[in-house]
């Protein structure tokens, strides 16, 4: 039997959403041996990393095995569409895959020539470079080494929920081997065992995020947490968020950020549903840095609620804003959906005045919604509303669009009530430090 | 496809876009191809991810159906719900508060241990609980301390015993358990923590290191400025707070005393009750006894009689300012306790003007670090002191590298200005004498001058009941009537006589002192004033006022008069003090003065000496003339004149010798606190101006009697010699050479008044700044000095050189002044006014 090494590609069995078998092409990222059984960490080509998983050999289609090409060792950007750089060599110790990535020359070259958005502080060869200090997301792949490419936490227990992390998160390394990592539902402290969590809960008296509640309507509340004043909580929040945000960086401290945690109340307390972080001072009109709805609450409208809340804050500040890039796939869908609904709501609400055809400028839309102009344009384009007609641009609303919007709005129950927001923006530039 | 041929305009965000329904525009599809003109906006996603299968599927599904179908959503790893042990984990209920939750700062800081007991610990604790008392929380606290107490190295048992407050036995058990567990733990710490960055930067790419500090951004200029400002504010705050502490301390003390008093009163009442002393006889007796023993508490009187007092005040202020910086409660207390013992003892001892003890007023003051009873006053140069320092730029500042010693009490008696009866040197220079100031012009009564620290001239004033008279003594009109009412003035007569003798009878001036002395009694003054002047004459007081230079002569006017007036000032100043000459000679203690008393015999001696010198001078001048004959300018007459002038000046010098030191004293008094070096230069500059103008003016008015020569000859003659003289004055001041004397003479002549010239020379002496002032004066003067005059002073110089090194220049100057006046009356007005100007300049 041929040995399967990292970089090999082969079809791997997985169930799709309809619970049907499919054999998408996958790449072997790592191999480990647990109780005399080999396990393979596979990345499905063209699928998001979050679906990467450890599989047993029986799910591999060995007949179609492709060995890594020579040049594949040197990762390139223009490889197969959507393919990730193939894995570098690694060392296997005690059944745990350990990589010697940080100083891998091939990887570094990629980091240096591929990192397009990197700030000028990106140093020349030899010295490991520190990423830019603004923002919360990494747009380049300079830290996408094999360690961070693989999920390191098996499972997280948070309150009533057990979460399967999607991505790497730098929890203390000794905790990554645990089958379950326990988190305090309110302070988000990580604990190695249920016993420890029980002990912790005797000492932790939090029943809500440790910040000021700036919004409450019904059971939904928002808490504002200063990343500088409440470091422990902010870091714990970032650690759990990283499990579900691929591009989030935890390289630097949380000082320049505010965290808005959305909770849902039940008699046990205020349970975290999702959050978004926001730079205290953004040089690029970002009104959101990272945004996350925890998986148990996804696909229930909470994400849109978070986005809506972030724009409500921008409205209070009197600014337009945009989420920090890059967006994830889910982020793009959520934002597009929010923008579409928000803009269509305005367009359909326009009434003809004096028999004239209603008209509106892009800037007006932007001002009303606090959505940045570029996002308005991209949404109008995406919805295919902009048309050139008889020497001028017009916005056209098709029947499909109108129907689809009405259906979507009908399903959208959760809305932010601006009257329930108690928020005074601070001028952070006047303070010495964030 | 003609429609594609034109380009659509760019989409303008500020341009209104009409909103249509598609059904209203049936022909829209015809224009559809143009829509590509609008550039596609980026999605904001990573390129690689944008093409991911599930996303594309979801996007296309959205576009097709307007909404996502369930099976078209992006698949995510599953999450499990409904954990069964949840209810038991989070017991109890949390009632939603009515108000929005507002977290109080620091309310999250609990003292709970970070360590959480695990099941292994649980069994250990349960086992341990059979032997001794321990709770889970206690165990957690212990482990927490041990963990946080150890860095790379684990804490030892000894250290653990210090860290933990439990009994040794328990500590031992827990410590052993902890060390064992710690060894098997691979993570390093039992409290799992996110990896910290390492200082060496080796952790830059370690994926497990998170939340690194942002270093660069912290340092901005703005912040630094803020830091500075806030630092100052913090200092101020600290000072204010420590003042509050001091006040509270004092209040506490006061209240304690009150309580003590109360207790004592109570005790007295109780005692009397037990005695019993209802008739208060015992009490009265006790009070009477006590009255005898009772020490007299006197409030320290702040003396106002000497100027030192002000300095003390200043230092008090400083101390006051410094006080809060050294808050030491212990010290205050000790001091406070001492005080009542010392005070009653010391207060009566000072019989005279009570000696001011700064500490008395400053009993709550905290001694500075260099606490030494004497140095304390002058020590310290903190900025706080400088803020309060009234001395401004003259404030004493410590210099780097200098050592400052406290004044030593054993030496303090030997100051030259302390009288011999008090153990001082009793230097006559430092006697009190009547003094007046030029600016502002007034007589300040009895005062004495001495050189203070750093070359400052201090003026000690003595109080007499004649002070009020003294103040009126020297008001403006005094010298002016003298000048205007010249014909009546005896001085005028004497002057004419001098001028006569000057030209005709070389040795006809012996009566000058006596003749000029009446001049110092001007008629228009009241009786009191004449009384005072009488006192001055009879050398009961000494009073100098050689300069009264307020008014310029009106126009060219009476040249002789202005010249005379000029002389008048010098002469009156001199003669006034002349009678006190005996005293002054005594006081010139530094130099062994051969002429102690200006008696007739001594004057004869002087004459003899002068004659001798004159011979020498003649020889010298002849040589010089020979040397100068090539330079060609009126040598013959001048030689003659120079001789006669020489006589006159020499004679005058002889008289001036006596008084010059007094002059000096006076001048220096006038200078007060002006820095000597600066003053010297100023004087020199003034002289230079005078010299220059006068020499040019004099060139126009050459008379028979003129001693003037052209400036050029003066230069050729004198410049080299004066240059050579400069070093000699510096090195051996006692052996003043002729050329230097010339310079001095030039000062006298062209500076046109002794008053003007003296400052330069006196400054030399006062400030010990020969290098600075003398050379400048000498060289400047040397350029313009009339050659013939140059021959004059040596006699005077030599004479004076024998008596006092301070004198030669003064004497030379004064003598020349006289001579010049006599010879160049016509030339004077301009010169005089200049002199006035320069003097004024010098005084300010």
Coordinates of N, CA, C and O in Angstrom, one line a residue, chain A residues 17-18 46-48 50 133 139 141 152 157 159-162 164 166 171-172 185 189-192 195 198-199 201 203 212-213 216 230 246-247 250-253 256 265 267-268 271 299 326-327 332-333 336 357-363 373-374 378 381-382 387-389 391 393-397 407 411 422 434, chain B residues 9 13-20 22 25 27 31 35 38-39 41 43-46 49 52-54 57 62 67 70-71 73-74 76-83 85-87 89-90 92-94 96-97 99-103 108 113-119 122 140 192-193 204 208 210-212 214 217 222:
Chain A
X17 N -25.4 18.4 2.6 CA -26.5 18.8 3.5 C -27.7 17.9 3.4 O -28.5 17.9 4.3
X18 N -27.9 17.3 2.2 CA -29.0 16.5 2.1 C -28.7 15.1 2.5 O -29.5 14.1 2.3
X46 N -12.0 23.6 -2.9 CA -13.2 24.5 -3.2 C -14.2 24.6 -2.1 O -15.3 25.2 -2.3
X47 N -13.9 23.9 -1.0 CA -14.8 24.1 0.2 C -14.1 24.9 1.2 O -12.9 25.0 1.2
X48 N -14.9 25.6 2.0 CA -14.3 26.4 3.0 C -13.5 25.5 4.0 O -13.9 24.4 4.3
X50 N -13.6 25.5 7.0 CA -14.3 25.1 8.2 C -14.8 23.7 8.1 O -15.1 23.1 9.1
X133 N -0.9 47.0 12.6 CA -1.5 47.1 13.9 C -2.9 47.6 13.9 O -3.5 47.7 14.9
X139 N -5.5 40.2 6.0 CA -6.0 40.1 4.7 C -5.0 39.2 3.9 O -5.3 38.8 2.8
X141 N -1.9 36.1 3.8 CA -1.8 34.7 4.4 C -0.5 34.5 5.1 O 0.0 33.4 5.2
X152 N -7.5 23.3 16.0 CA -6.8 22.7 17.1 C -7.7 22.4 18.3 O -7.2 21.7 19.2
X157 N -17.5 23.6 25.0 CA -18.8 23.6 25.6 C -19.0 25.0 26.2 O -18.2 25.4 27.0
X159 N -22.1 27.0 27.9 CA -23.5 27.0 28.4 C -24.2 25.8 27.9 O -23.7 24.7 28.2
X160 N -25.3 26.0 27.3 CA -26.1 24.9 26.8 C -25.5 24.2 25.6 O -26.0 23.2 25.2
X161 N -24.5 24.8 25.0 CA -24.1 24.3 23.7 C -22.8 23.7 23.6 O -21.9 24.1 24.4
X162 N -22.7 22.8 22.7 CA -21.3 22.3 22.3 C -21.0 22.7 20.9 O -21.8 22.5 20.0
X164 N -18.5 23.0 17.6 CA -17.4 22.5 16.9 C -16.6 23.6 16.2 O -17.2 24.3 15.3
X166 N -14.4 26.0 13.9 CA -14.2 25.9 12.5 C -12.7 26.2 12.1 O -12.2 25.8 11.1
X171 N -5.8 29.1 21.9 CA -6.0 28.8 23.4 C -4.7 28.2 23.9 O -3.9 27.7 23.1
X172 N -4.5 28.2 25.2 CA -3.3 27.6 25.7 C -3.1 26.2 25.1 O -4.0 25.4 25.1
X185 N -20.0 30.3 30.7 CA -20.9 31.0 29.7 C -20.9 32.5 29.8 O -21.2 33.2 28.8
X189 N -14.3 32.2 30.5 CA -13.0 31.7 30.9 C -12.9 30.2 30.4 O -13.9 29.5 30.5
X190 N -11.7 29.8 30.0 CA -11.6 28.5 29.5 C -11.1 27.6 30.6 O -10.2 27.9 31.4
X191 N -11.7 26.4 30.7 CA -11.3 25.4 31.7 C -11.2 24.1 31.2 O -11.8 23.7 30.2
X192 N -10.3 23.3 31.8 CA -9.9 22.0 31.2 C -10.9 20.9 31.5 O -10.9 19.9 30.8
X195 N -15.2 19.6 36.1 CA -15.0 19.8 37.5 C -14.5 21.2 37.8 O -14.9 21.9 38.7
X198 N -17.2 23.7 37.3 CA -18.0 23.7 38.4 C -17.4 24.6 39.5 O -18.1 25.4 40.1
X199 N -16.1 24.3 39.8 CA -15.4 25.1 40.8 C -15.4 26.6 40.4 O -15.7 27.4 41.3
X201 N -17.5 28.2 38.6 CA -18.9 28.8 38.7 C -19.2 29.1 40.2 O -20.1 30.0 40.4
X203 N -17.2 30.6 42.0 CA -16.5 31.8 42.3 C -16.9 33.0 41.3 O -16.8 34.1 41.7
X212 N -21.3 47.6 30.1 CA -22.5 48.4 30.2 C -23.5 48.0 29.2 O -23.2 47.9 28.0
X213 N -24.7 47.8 29.6 CA -25.8 47.5 28.7 C -26.3 48.8 28.1 O -26.7 49.7 28.7
X216 N -31.5 47.4 25.2 CA -32.3 46.3 25.6 C -33.7 46.4 25.0 O -34.4 47.5 25.1
X230 N -11.3 46.0 30.1 CA -11.7 44.7 30.4 C -10.9 43.7 29.6 O -11.5 43.0 28.7
X246 N -12.0 33.0 10.3 CA -10.8 32.5 9.7 C -9.7 33.7 9.7 O -8.6 33.5 10.1
X247 N -10.2 34.8 9.4 CA -9.2 35.9 9.1 C -8.9 36.8 10.3 O -8.2 37.7 10.3
X250 N -5.3 37.6 16.3 CA -5.2 37.9 17.7 C -3.7 38.3 18.0 O -3.3 38.1 19.1
X251 N -3.1 38.8 16.9 CA -1.7 39.1 17.1 C -1.4 40.1 18.2 O -0.6 40.0 19.0
X252 N -2.3 41.1 18.2 CA -2.1 42.3 19.1 C -3.2 42.3 20.2 O -4.2 41.6 20.0
X253 N -2.9 43.1 21.1 CA -3.9 43.2 22.3 C -5.2 43.8 21.8 O -5.3 44.3 20.7
X256 N -7.4 48.7 21.3 CA -8.0 49.7 20.5 C -9.5 49.3 20.1 O -10.0 50.0 19.2
X265 N -31.7 37.1 26.9 CA -32.0 36.8 28.3 C -32.9 35.7 28.5 O -33.9 35.5 27.8
X267 N -34.0 33.2 32.3 CA -33.8 33.3 33.8 C -32.5 32.9 34.3 O -32.1 33.2 35.4
X268 N -31.7 32.3 33.5 CA -30.3 31.9 33.9 C -29.4 33.1 33.8 O -28.3 33.1 34.4
X271 N -27.4 35.4 27.9 CA -26.5 34.5 27.2 C -26.0 35.1 25.9 O -26.7 35.7 25.2
X299 N -28.3 31.6 11.3 CA -29.5 31.4 10.4 C -30.8 31.7 11.1 O -31.8 31.1 10.8
X326 N -10.9 41.4 5.0 CA -11.8 40.7 4.0 C -13.1 40.2 4.7 O -13.0 39.8 5.9
X327 N -14.1 40.1 4.0 CA -15.3 39.5 4.5 C -15.2 38.0 4.3 O -14.6 37.5 3.4
X332 N -20.1 38.0 3.8 CA -20.6 38.7 2.5 C -22.1 38.5 2.3 O -22.8 39.4 2.0
X333 N -22.5 37.2 2.5 CA -23.9 36.9 2.3 C -24.8 37.7 3.3 O -25.8 38.3 2.9
X336 N -24.6 41.5 2.3 CA -25.4 41.8 1.1 C -26.9 41.7 1.4 O -27.6 42.5 0.9
X357 N -41.6 61.4 -11.0 CA -41.1 60.1 -10.7 C -40.1 60.2 -9.5 O -39.4 61.2 -9.4
X358 N -40.3 59.4 -8.5 CA -39.4 59.5 -7.3 C -37.9 59.3 -7.7 O -37.6 58.5 -8.5
X359 N -37.1 60.1 -7.1 CA -35.7 59.9 -7.4 C -34.9 60.1 -6.1 O -35.3 60.7 -5.1
X360 N -33.7 59.5 -6.1 CA -32.8 59.5 -5.0 C -31.4 59.4 -5.4 O -31.1 58.8 -6.4
X361 N -30.5 60.1 -4.7 CA -29.1 59.9 -5.0 C -28.5 58.8 -4.2 O -29.0 58.5 -3.1
X362 N -27.3 58.4 -4.6 CA -26.6 57.3 -3.8 C -26.2 57.9 -2.5 O -26.2 57.2 -1.5
X363 N -25.8 59.2 -2.5 CA -25.3 59.8 -1.3 C -26.5 59.9 -0.3 O -26.2 59.7 0.9
X373 N -20.9 54.6 0.8 CA -21.3 54.8 -0.6 C -21.0 53.6 -1.5 O -21.8 53.1 -2.3
X374 N -19.8 53.1 -1.3 CA -19.3 52.0 -2.2 C -20.2 50.8 -2.0 O -20.4 50.0 -2.9
X378 N -22.3 48.8 -4.7 CA -22.1 47.4 -5.0 C -23.4 46.6 -4.8 O -23.7 45.7 -5.6
X381 N -25.7 47.3 -7.8 CA -25.2 46.5 -8.9 C -25.5 45.0 -8.7 O -26.0 44.3 -9.7
X382 N -25.3 44.5 -7.5 CA -25.6 43.1 -7.2 C -27.0 42.8 -7.5 O -27.4 41.7 -8.0
X387 N -29.5 50.8 -14.2 CA -29.6 50.7 -15.6 C -29.3 52.0 -16.3 O -29.6 53.1 -15.7
X388 N -28.8 51.9 -17.5 CA -28.5 53.1 -18.3 C -29.7 53.2 -19.3 O -29.8 52.4 -20.1
X389 N -30.4 54.3 -19.2 CA -31.6 54.4 -20.0 C -31.7 55.8 -20.5 O -31.8 56.8 -19.7
X391 N -29.8 58.0 -21.9 CA -28.8 59.0 -21.5 C -28.6 59.3 -20.0 O -27.9 60.2 -19.6
X393 N -28.6 57.4 -15.8 CA -28.7 56.2 -15.0 C -30.1 56.2 -14.3 O -30.5 57.3 -13.8
X394 N -30.7 55.1 -14.2 CA -31.9 55.0 -13.5 C -31.9 53.7 -12.6 O -31.0 52.8 -12.8
X395 N -32.7 53.7 -11.6 CA -32.9 52.5 -10.8 C -34.2 51.8 -11.1 O -35.2 52.5 -11.2
X396 N -34.1 50.6 -11.4 CA -35.3 49.9 -11.8 C -35.5 48.7 -10.8 O -34.6 48.0 -10.4
X397 N -36.8 48.6 -10.4 CA -37.2 47.6 -9.5 C -38.0 46.5 -10.3 O -39.1 46.8 -10.7
X407 N -41.0 39.1 0.7 CA -41.0 37.8 1.4 C -39.9 37.9 2.5 O -40.1 37.4 3.6
X411 N -40.2 37.7 6.8 CA -39.5 36.8 7.7 C -38.6 37.4 8.7 O -38.1 36.8 9.7
X422 N -29.1 53.3 24.1 CA -28.6 54.4 24.9 C -27.1 54.5 24.8 O -26.4 53.8 25.4
X434 N -6.3 54.7 23.5 CA -7.6 54.2 23.1 C -8.6 54.2 24.3 O -8.5 53.5 25.2
Chain B
X9 N -21.6 57.6 -19.0 CA -21.0 58.5 -18.0 C -20.8 57.7 -16.7 O -21.6 56.8 -16.4
X13 N -22.5 59.7 -7.6 CA -23.2 59.4 -6.4 C -24.1 60.6 -5.9 O -25.0 60.4 -5.1
X14 N -23.8 61.8 -6.4 CA -24.6 62.9 -5.9 C -25.7 63.3 -6.9 O -26.4 64.3 -6.7
X15 N -25.8 62.5 -8.0 CA -26.8 62.8 -9.0 C -28.1 62.0 -8.7 O -28.0 60.8 -8.4
X16 N -29.2 62.6 -8.7 CA -30.5 61.9 -8.4 C -30.7 60.8 -9.5 O -30.6 61.0 -10.7
X17 N -31.1 59.7 -9.0 CA -31.4 58.5 -9.9 C -32.9 58.3 -9.8 O -33.5 58.0 -8.7
X18 N -33.6 58.5 -10.9 CA -35.1 58.2 -10.9 C -35.3 56.7 -10.6 O -34.5 55.8 -11.1
X19 N -36.3 56.4 -9.9 CA -36.6 55.0 -9.6 C -37.8 54.5 -10.4 O -38.9 55.2 -10.3
X20 N -37.6 53.5 -11.2 CA -38.6 53.0 -12.1 C -39.0 51.6 -11.7 O -38.2 50.9 -11.1
X22 N -39.8 48.0 -13.4 CA -39.4 47.5 -14.7 C -40.6 47.5 -15.7 O -40.4 47.7 -16.9
X25 N -41.0 50.3 -17.9 CA -40.1 50.6 -19.0 C -40.0 49.3 -19.9 O -39.1 48.5 -19.7
X27 N -39.1 49.0 -22.8 CA -37.9 49.0 -23.8 C -36.6 49.0 -23.1 O -35.5 49.2 -23.6
X31 N -31.5 48.6 -23.7 CA -30.3 49.3 -23.2 C -29.5 48.5 -22.2 O -28.5 49.0 -21.7
X35 N -25.1 48.5 -19.4 CA -24.9 48.4 -18.0 C -23.5 48.0 -17.5 O -23.1 48.3 -16.4
X38 N -20.8 50.4 -15.8 CA -20.6 50.6 -14.4 C -19.6 49.5 -13.9 O -19.9 48.4 -14.0
X39 N -18.5 50.0 -13.4 CA -17.5 49.0 -13.0 C -18.0 48.2 -11.8 O -18.7 48.7 -10.9
X41 N -18.1 46.4 -8.4 CA -17.4 46.7 -7.1 C -16.9 45.4 -6.5 O -17.4 44.3 -6.7
X43 N -16.1 42.5 -3.9 CA -17.0 41.9 -2.9 C -16.4 42.2 -1.5 O -17.1 42.1 -0.5
X44 N -15.1 42.3 -1.5 CA -14.4 42.5 -0.1 C -14.0 41.2 0.4 O -13.6 41.1 1.6
X45 N -14.1 40.1 -0.4 CA -13.6 38.8 0.1 C -12.3 38.5 -0.4 O -11.8 39.1 -1.4
X46 N -11.7 37.5 0.2 CA -10.4 37.0 -0.4 C -10.7 36.3 -1.7 O -11.7 35.6 -1.8
X49 N -11.3 32.5 -1.6 CA -12.5 32.1 -0.9 C -13.8 32.4 -1.7 O -14.8 31.8 -1.6
X52 N -15.3 29.8 -3.7 CA -15.6 28.5 -3.0 C -17.0 28.0 -3.4 O -17.9 28.8 -3.6
X53 N -17.1 26.8 -3.5 CA -18.2 26.1 -4.1 C -19.5 26.5 -3.4 O -20.5 27.0 -4.0
X54 N -19.5 26.4 -2.1 CA -20.8 26.6 -1.4 C -21.2 28.1 -1.4 O -22.4 28.4 -1.5
X57 N -22.6 28.7 -4.9 CA -23.9 28.1 -5.0 C -25.0 28.9 -4.3 O -26.1 29.1 -4.8
X62 N -29.4 32.6 -4.4 CA -30.0 33.8 -4.0 C -30.5 34.6 -5.2 O -31.6 35.2 -5.1
X67 N -33.9 34.5 -2.6 CA -33.6 34.1 -1.2 C -33.0 32.8 -1.2 O -33.0 32.1 -2.2
X70 N -32.9 26.3 1.8 CA -32.3 25.6 2.9 C -31.1 24.8 2.5 O -30.1 24.7 3.1
X71 N -31.3 24.1 1.4 CA -30.2 23.2 1.0 C -29.1 24.0 0.2 O -28.1 23.4 -0.2
X73 N -27.7 26.7 1.6 CA -26.9 27.5 2.5 C -25.5 26.9 2.6 O -25.3 25.8 2.3
X74 N -24.7 27.8 3.1 CA -23.3 27.3 3.3 C -23.2 26.4 4.4 O -23.6 26.7 5.5
X76 N -22.0 24.4 7.6 CA -21.0 24.6 8.7 C -21.0 23.4 9.6 O -22.0 22.6 9.6
X77 N -19.9 23.2 10.3 CA -19.9 22.1 11.3 C -21.0 22.3 12.3 O -21.4 23.4 12.7
X78 N -21.5 21.1 12.7 CA -22.7 21.1 13.5 C -22.4 21.6 15.0 O -21.2 21.6 15.4
X79 N -23.4 22.1 15.6 CA -23.3 22.5 17.0 C -24.3 21.6 17.7 O -25.4 21.4 17.2
X80 N -24.0 21.3 19.0 CA -24.9 20.4 19.7 C -25.6 21.3 20.8 O -24.9 22.2 21.4
X81 N -26.8 21.0 21.0 CA -27.5 21.8 22.0 C -27.9 20.9 23.1 O -27.7 19.7 23.1
X82 N -28.6 21.6 24.1 CA -29.2 20.9 25.2 C -28.2 20.0 26.0 O -28.3 18.8 26.0
X83 N -27.3 20.6 26.5 CA -26.4 19.9 27.4 C -27.1 19.6 28.7 O -27.7 20.4 29.3
X85 N -26.2 18.6 31.7 CA -25.8 19.1 33.0 C -25.8 20.6 33.2 O -25.4 21.1 34.1
X86 N -26.5 21.2 32.2 CA -26.5 22.7 32.2 C -27.1 23.2 33.5 O -26.6 24.1 34.2
X87 N -28.3 22.6 33.8 CA -29.1 23.1 34.9 C -28.3 23.0 36.2 O -28.3 23.9 37.0
X89 N -25.1 22.9 36.4 CA -23.9 23.7 36.4 C -24.2 25.2 36.8 O -23.5 25.8 37.5
X90 N -25.3 25.7 36.2 CA -25.6 27.1 36.5 C -26.9 27.1 37.3 O -28.0 27.3 36.8
X92 N -29.7 28.2 40.1 CA -30.3 29.5 40.5 C -30.8 30.3 39.3 O -30.5 29.9 38.2
X93 N -31.4 31.4 39.6 CA -31.9 32.2 38.5 C -31.4 33.6 38.7 O -31.0 34.1 39.8
X94 N -31.4 34.3 37.6 CA -30.9 35.7 37.6 C -32.0 36.6 37.1 O -32.5 36.4 36.0
X96 N -33.8 39.7 35.8 CA -33.4 40.8 34.9 C -33.6 42.2 35.6 O -34.7 42.4 36.1
X97 N -32.6 42.9 35.8 CA -32.8 44.2 36.4 C -33.6 45.1 35.6 O -33.6 45.0 34.3
X99 N -33.4 48.4 35.3 CA -32.6 49.4 34.6 C -31.5 48.6 33.7 O -31.2 47.5 34.0
X100 N -31.0 49.3 32.8 CA -29.9 48.8 32.0 C -28.7 48.5 33.0 O -28.5 49.3 33.9
X101 N -28.1 47.5 32.7 CA -27.0 47.1 33.6 C -25.8 48.0 33.4 O -25.4 48.3 32.2
X102 N -25.3 48.6 34.5 CA -24.2 49.5 34.4 C -23.1 48.9 35.3 O -23.3 48.8 36.5
X103 N -22.0 48.6 34.7 CA -20.9 47.9 35.5 C -20.1 49.0 36.1 O -19.7 50.0 35.5
X108 N -15.2 44.3 38.9 CA -14.9 43.0 38.4 C -13.6 42.4 39.1 O -13.4 41.2 39.0
X113 N -9.4 33.2 43.6 CA -8.2 32.6 42.9 C -8.5 32.2 41.5 O -9.6 31.8 41.2
X114 N -7.5 32.4 40.7 CA -7.7 32.0 39.3 C -7.7 30.5 39.1 O -8.1 30.0 38.1
X115 N -7.0 29.9 40.1 CA -6.9 28.4 39.9 C -8.2 27.7 40.3 O -8.9 28.1 41.2
X116 N -8.6 26.8 39.5 CA -9.8 26.0 39.7 C -9.4 24.6 40.0 O -8.7 23.9 39.2
X117 N -10.0 24.1 41.0 CA -9.7 22.8 41.5 C -10.2 21.7 40.5 O -11.4 21.8 40.1
X118 N -9.4 20.8 40.2 CA -9.9 19.7 39.3 C -10.2 18.4 40.1 O -10.0 18.4 41.3
X119 N -10.6 17.4 39.4 CA -11.0 16.2 40.2 C -9.8 15.6 40.9 O -10.0 15.0 42.0
X122 N -9.4 17.4 43.9 CA -10.6 17.2 44.8 C -10.3 16.0 45.7 O -10.6 16.0 46.9
X140 N -7.4 26.2 46.5 CA -7.2 27.0 45.3 C -6.4 28.2 45.5 O -5.5 28.6 44.7
X192 N -3.9 27.5 33.2 CA -3.6 27.7 31.7 C -3.7 29.1 31.3 O -4.7 29.8 31.7
X193 N -2.7 29.6 30.6 CA -2.7 31.0 30.1 C -2.4 31.0 28.6 O -1.6 30.2 28.2
X204 N 7.6 36.0 17.4 CA 6.9 36.8 16.5 C 5.9 36.0 15.6 O 4.8 36.4 15.4
X208 N 0.6 30.5 18.7 CA 0.0 30.4 20.0 C 0.2 31.7 20.8 O -0.4 31.8 21.9
X210 N -0.5 35.3 21.5 CA -1.6 36.2 21.1 C -1.6 37.4 22.0 O -0.9 37.5 23.1
X211 N -2.3 38.4 21.6 CA -2.5 39.7 22.3 C -1.2 40.3 22.7 O -0.9 40.7 23.8
X212 N -0.3 40.5 21.7 CA 0.9 41.2 21.9 C 0.7 42.6 22.2 O -0.3 43.2 21.7
X214 N 1.0 46.5 21.7 CA 1.3 47.4 20.6 C 2.2 48.4 21.2 O 1.9 49.3 21.9
X217 N 2.9 52.4 18.7 CA 1.9 53.5 18.7 C 1.8 54.3 19.9 O 1.3 55.4 19.9
X222 N 2.7 64.1 21.0 CA 1.6 64.6 21.8 C 1.5 64.1 23.2 O 1.4 64.8 24.1

